[in-house]
CSV table of C-alpha atoms in Angstrom, one decimal:
chain,number,residue,atom,x,y,z
A,224,MET,CA,18.4,60.2,-38.9
A,225,SER,CA,14.9,62.2,-38.9
A,226,ALA,CA,13.5,59.5,-40.3
A,227,LEU,CA,14.1,57.6,-37.4
A,228,GLN,CA,12.3,57.2,-34.5
A,229,PRO,CA,13.7,58.6,-31.7
A,230,TYR,CA,14.4,56.2,-28.8
A,231,VAL,CA,15.6,58.9,-25.7
A,232,ARG,CA,13.3,61.8,-25.6
A,233,ILE,CA,14.8,64.9,-23.2
A,234,ASP,CA,11.6,67.1,-23.3
A,235,HIS,CA,12.1,70.8,-22.1
A,236,VAL,CA,14.8,69.8,-19.0
A,237,THR,CA,15.7,72.6,-16.4
A,238,LYS,CA,18.4,71.5,-13.6
A,239,ARG,CA,18.9,73.6,-11.1
A,240,PHE,CA,21.7,73.9,-8.4
A,241,GLY,CA,20.3,76.0,-5.8
A,242,ALA,CA,20.4,79.7,-7.5
A,243,PHE,CA,22.3,78.2,-10.7
A,244,GLU,CA,20.7,76.7,-13.5
A,245,ALA,CA,23.2,74.7,-14.9
A,246,VAL,CA,21.0,73.3,-17.8
A,247,SER,CA,17.9,75.5,-19.1
A,248,GLN,CA,14.8,73.8,-20.9
A,249,VAL,CA,16.6,71.3,-23.7
A,250,SER,CA,15.0,69.3,-25.5
A,251,LEU,CA,16.7,66.6,-27.8
A,252,ASP,CA,16.0,63.1,-29.6
A,253,ILE,CA,17.9,60.3,-29.8
A,254,ALA,CA,17.5,57.3,-32.3
A,255,GLN,CA,18.7,53.9,-32.0
A,256,GLY,CA,21.7,52.8,-33.6
A,257,GLU,CA,22.6,56.6,-33.8
A,258,ILE,CA,26.4,58.2,-32.1
A,259,PHE,CA,25.2,61.6,-30.7
A,260,CYS,CA,27.0,64.2,-29.0
A,261,LEU,CA,27.0,66.9,-26.6
A,262,LEU,CA,29.8,69.2,-27.3
A,263,GLY,CA,30.7,72.1,-25.2
A,264,GLY,CA,33.5,73.2,-22.5
A,265,SER,CA,33.8,72.5,-19.0
A,266,GLY,CA,30.6,73.8,-17.0
A,267,CYS,CA,28.4,74.0,-20.1
A,268,GLY,CA,26.2,71.7,-18.6
A,269,LYS,CA,26.2,68.7,-20.7
A,270,THR,CA,27.7,66.1,-18.2
A,271,THR,CA,24.3,67.1,-16.4
A,272,LEU,CA,22.4,65.8,-19.3
A,273,LEU,CA,24.4,63.1,-19.4
A,274,ARG,CA,23.6,61.9,-15.3
A,275,MET,CA,20.1,63.1,-15.8
A,276,LEU,CA,20.0,60.4,-18.6
A,277,ALA,CA,21.0,57.4,-16.1
A,278,GLY,CA,19.1,59.2,-13.5
A,279,PHE,CA,22.2,60.6,-10.7
A,280,GLU,CA,20.3,63.8,-11.0
A,281,ALA,CA,16.8,64.3,-11.0
A,282,PRO,CA,15.4,66.9,-13.2
A,283,THR,CA,14.2,70.4,-12.2
A,284,GLU,CA,12.1,70.5,-14.8
A,285,GLY,CA,11.0,69.3,-17.8
A,286,ARG,CA,10.8,65.0,-18.4
A,287,VAL,CA,13.5,62.0,-19.8
A,288,TYR,CA,11.6,59.0,-21.6
A,289,ILE,CA,13.5,56.2,-23.1
A,290,ASP,CA,11.8,54.1,-25.8
A,291,GLY,CA,8.6,55.8,-24.8
A,292,VAL,CA,8.7,55.4,-21.3
A,293,ASP,CA,8.5,58.4,-18.8
A,294,VAL,CA,11.8,57.2,-16.4
A,295,THR,CA,12.3,60.9,-15.2
A,296,GLU,CA,11.5,59.2,-11.5
A,297,VAL,CA,13.2,55.8,-12.2
A,298,PRO,CA,16.5,55.1,-10.3
A,299,PRO,CA,19.4,54.6,-12.6
A,300,TYR,CA,19.4,50.6,-11.9
A,301,ASP,CA,15.8,49.7,-13.7
A,302,ARG,CA,17.1,52.3,-16.7
A,303,PRO,CA,18.5,50.3,-19.8
A,304,VAL,CA,21.3,52.6,-19.6
A,305,ASN,CA,25.0,51.9,-18.6
A,306,MET,CA,27.4,54.9,-18.4
A,307,MET,CA,31.7,55.0,-18.7
A,308,PHE,CA,32.6,58.0,-16.7
A,309,GLN,CA,35.4,60.1,-17.7
A,310,SER,CA,37.4,59.2,-14.8
A,311,TYR,CA,36.9,55.6,-15.6
A,312,ALA,CA,35.5,54.4,-11.6
A,313,LEU,CA,37.8,51.0,-11.9
A,314,PHE,CA,38.1,49.4,-8.7
A,315,PRO,CA,42.0,49.2,-8.1
A,316,HIS,CA,41.9,46.6,-5.5
A,317,MET,CA,39.7,44.3,-8.4
A,318,THR,CA,41.5,42.4,-11.9
A,319,VAL,CA,40.4,43.4,-15.5
A,320,ALA,CA,37.7,40.9,-14.9
A,321,GLN,CA,36.7,41.3,-11.7
A,322,ASN,CA,36.4,44.9,-12.9
A,323,VAL,CA,33.8,44.1,-15.8
A,324,ALA,CA,31.8,41.1,-14.1
A,325,PHE,CA,31.3,43.5,-11.1
A,326,GLY,CA,27.6,44.3,-12.4
A,327,LEU,CA,26.5,41.3,-13.2
A,328,HIS,CA,27.4,39.7,-9.8
A,329,GLN,CA,25.2,42.3,-8.0
A,330,ASP,CA,22.6,41.6,-10.7
A,331,GLY,CA,23.0,37.7,-9.4
A,332,VAL,CA,23.7,36.8,-12.5
A,333,ALA,CA,25.0,32.6,-12.7
A,334,ALA,CA,28.9,32.4,-12.4
A,335,THR,CA,28.8,30.5,-15.9
A,336,GLU,CA,27.0,33.3,-18.2
A,337,VAL,CA,29.3,36.1,-16.1
A,338,GLN,CA,32.6,34.3,-17.4
A,339,ASP,CA,31.1,33.9,-20.8
A,340,ARG,CA,29.7,37.8,-20.9
A,341,VAL,CA,32.9,38.7,-19.5
A,342,ARG,CA,35.0,36.7,-21.8
A,343,GLY,CA,33.0,37.9,-25.0
A,344,MET,CA,33.3,41.9,-23.7
A,345,LEU,CA,37.0,41.5,-23.4
A,346,ALA,CA,37.5,39.9,-26.8
A,347,MET,CA,35.2,43.1,-27.9
A,348,VAL,CA,37.7,45.7,-26.8
A,349,GLN,CA,40.7,43.7,-27.8
A,350,LEU,CA,41.8,42.8,-24.0
A,351,GLU,CA,41.5,39.2,-24.4
A,352,GLY,CA,45.0,38.2,-21.8
A,353,TYR,CA,44.7,40.8,-19.0
A,354,GLU,CA,41.7,38.9,-17.1
A,355,LYS,CA,44.1,38.6,-14.5
A,356,ARG,CA,45.9,42.0,-14.1
A,357,LYS,CA,45.2,44.8,-12.0
A,358,PRO,CA,44.3,48.8,-13.6
A,359,HIS,CA,48.0,50.1,-12.4
A,360,GLN,CA,49.2,47.7,-14.5
A,361,LEU,CA,47.6,49.1,-17.8
A,362,SER,CA,47.7,51.8,-19.8
A,363,GLY,CA,45.0,54.7,-20.2
A,364,GLY,CA,43.9,53.8,-23.2
A,365,GLN,CA,43.5,50.1,-21.6
A,366,ARG,CA,41.7,50.8,-18.7
A,367,GLN,CA,39.0,53.3,-20.9
A,368,ARG,CA,38.3,49.4,-22.5
A,369,VAL,CA,38.1,47.9,-19.2
A,370,ALA,CA,35.1,50.4,-18.2
A,371,LEU,CA,34.0,50.3,-21.5
A,372,ALA,CA,33.2,46.7,-21.3
A,373,ARG,CA,32.0,47.1,-17.6
A,374,ALA,CA,29.4,49.4,-19.0
A,375,LEU,CA,28.3,47.1,-22.0
A,376,VAL,CA,28.7,43.8,-20.2
A,377,LYS,CA,24.9,44.4,-18.2
A,378,ARG,CA,23.9,44.9,-22.4
A,379,PRO,CA,22.2,48.5,-22.0
A,380,LYS,CA,20.2,50.1,-24.4
A,381,LEU,CA,21.6,53.3,-24.5
A,382,LEU,CA,25.8,53.9,-23.5
A,383,LEU,CA,26.6,56.9,-22.0
A,384,LEU,CA,30.2,57.8,-22.7
A,385,ASP,CA,31.4,61.1,-21.0
A,386,GLU,CA,34.3,62.5,-22.8
A,387,PRO,CA,35.7,59.4,-24.1
A,388,LEU,CA,38.6,60.2,-26.2
A,389,ALA,CA,39.5,62.6,-23.7
A,390,GLY,CA,43.5,62.4,-22.4
A,391,ILE,CA,44.3,58.8,-24.4
A,392,ASP,CA,46.8,58.4,-26.9
A,393,PRO,CA,46.1,59.3,-30.8
A,394,LEU,CA,46.2,54.9,-31.2
A,395,ALA,CA,43.9,54.0,-28.5
A,396,VAL,CA,41.4,56.6,-29.6
A,397,TYR,CA,41.4,55.3,-33.3
A,398,GLU,CA,40.7,51.8,-31.5
A,399,VAL,CA,38.0,53.3,-28.9
A,400,SER,CA,36.2,55.0,-32.2
A,401,LYS,CA,36.2,52.0,-33.9
A,402,ILE,CA,34.6,49.9,-31.3
A,403,ILE,CA,31.9,52.4,-30.7
A,404,ARG,CA,31.1,52.6,-34.6
A,405,ARG,CA,30.3,48.7,-33.7
A,406,LEU,CA,28.7,49.4,-31.2
A,407,ARG,CA,26.2,51.8,-33.5
A,408,ASP,CA,26.2,49.2,-36.0
A,409,ARG,CA,24.4,46.7,-33.8
A,410,GLY,CA,21.6,49.2,-33.3
A,411,LEU,CA,23.0,50.8,-30.1
A,412,GLY,CA,22.0,54.6,-29.3
A,413,ILE,CA,25.1,56.2,-27.9
A,414,LEU,CA,25.4,59.5,-26.4
A,415,ILE,CA,29.1,61.1,-26.3
A,416,THR,CA,30.3,64.2,-24.7
A,417,ASP,CA,33.2,66.4,-25.8
A,418,HIS,CA,34.3,69.2,-25.5
A,419,SER,CA,36.2,69.2,-29.3
A,420,ALA,CA,34.1,69.3,-32.5
A,421,ARG,CA,37.7,68.1,-34.2
A,422,GLU,CA,38.1,64.8,-32.2
A,423,MET,CA,34.2,63.6,-33.0
A,424,LEU,CA,33.8,64.9,-36.3
A,425,LYS,CA,34.9,61.6,-38.0
A,426,LEU,CA,32.5,59.5,-35.4
A,427,VAL,CA,29.3,61.1,-34.8
A,428,ASP,CA,26.3,61.7,-36.3
A,429,ARG,CA,24.6,64.6,-34.6
A,430,ALA,CA,25.8,67.2,-32.4
A,431,TYR,CA,24.1,69.6,-30.0
A,432,LEU,CA,27.0,72.7,-28.7
A,433,ILE,CA,25.8,73.5,-25.5
A,434,TYR,CA,26.9,77.0,-23.8
A,435,ARG,CA,25.8,78.2,-20.5
A,436,GLY,CA,22.8,75.3,-20.5
A,437,GLU,CA,21.5,76.1,-23.4
A,438,VAL,CA,21.6,74.9,-26.8
A,439,VAL,CA,23.0,77.0,-29.6
A,440,TYR,CA,23.6,74.6,-32.3
A,441,GLU,CA,21.7,71.6,-33.7
A,442,GLY,CA,23.3,69.4,-36.9
A,443,ASP,CA,25.9,68.1,-38.3
A,444,ALA,CA,29.0,67.5,-36.6
A,445,GLU,CA,31.4,69.0,-39.6
A,446,THR,CA,29.8,72.5,-39.5
A,447,LEU,CA,31.0,73.2,-35.9
A,448,VAL,CA,35.3,73.0,-37.5
């Protein structure tokens, strides 16, 4: 991956919340078509890094670049990025199809295109026939795939996944892992956070281990196990 030009660059980023330094002088590059993982325990700063890439948090210091453009002060809706939250954040009163289509309707996409794109996304995550179900009628793994389809339907160039393998059964882990690999093969840059190197071992290209807001390891995930 080192031969590829970075699509994402985090340059000496620090994030403070009052006197607490959640992220300290972190720099990293991510190439398109690369699955990159931030590993670390709860409170280590990995989700804060993810939120700064998405635009939900602003760095206290440092810059964020996507596709060669400084996006440090660009709002989330103007970045070629989408994020799947660990909680999935599905709307409980909406059907599966309505949840996936929500962002497209907000962007004013034509109704016929919305239908086509939602249908294609649900096929990709293997949820055809679930269009009219509500989130409470789905398993945890199925809800996760709905959230993934919603994140992808706007065709981002960078996908951010906050602990996507947490809290789902082994079969769902296998299915989601297959989807993530297919996305990588299409050239999508993917940044994942997780707390367990073992779960990520066969999935990621590179990993950073974060501890107390600082990078303490960079390289192949296999050596972390």
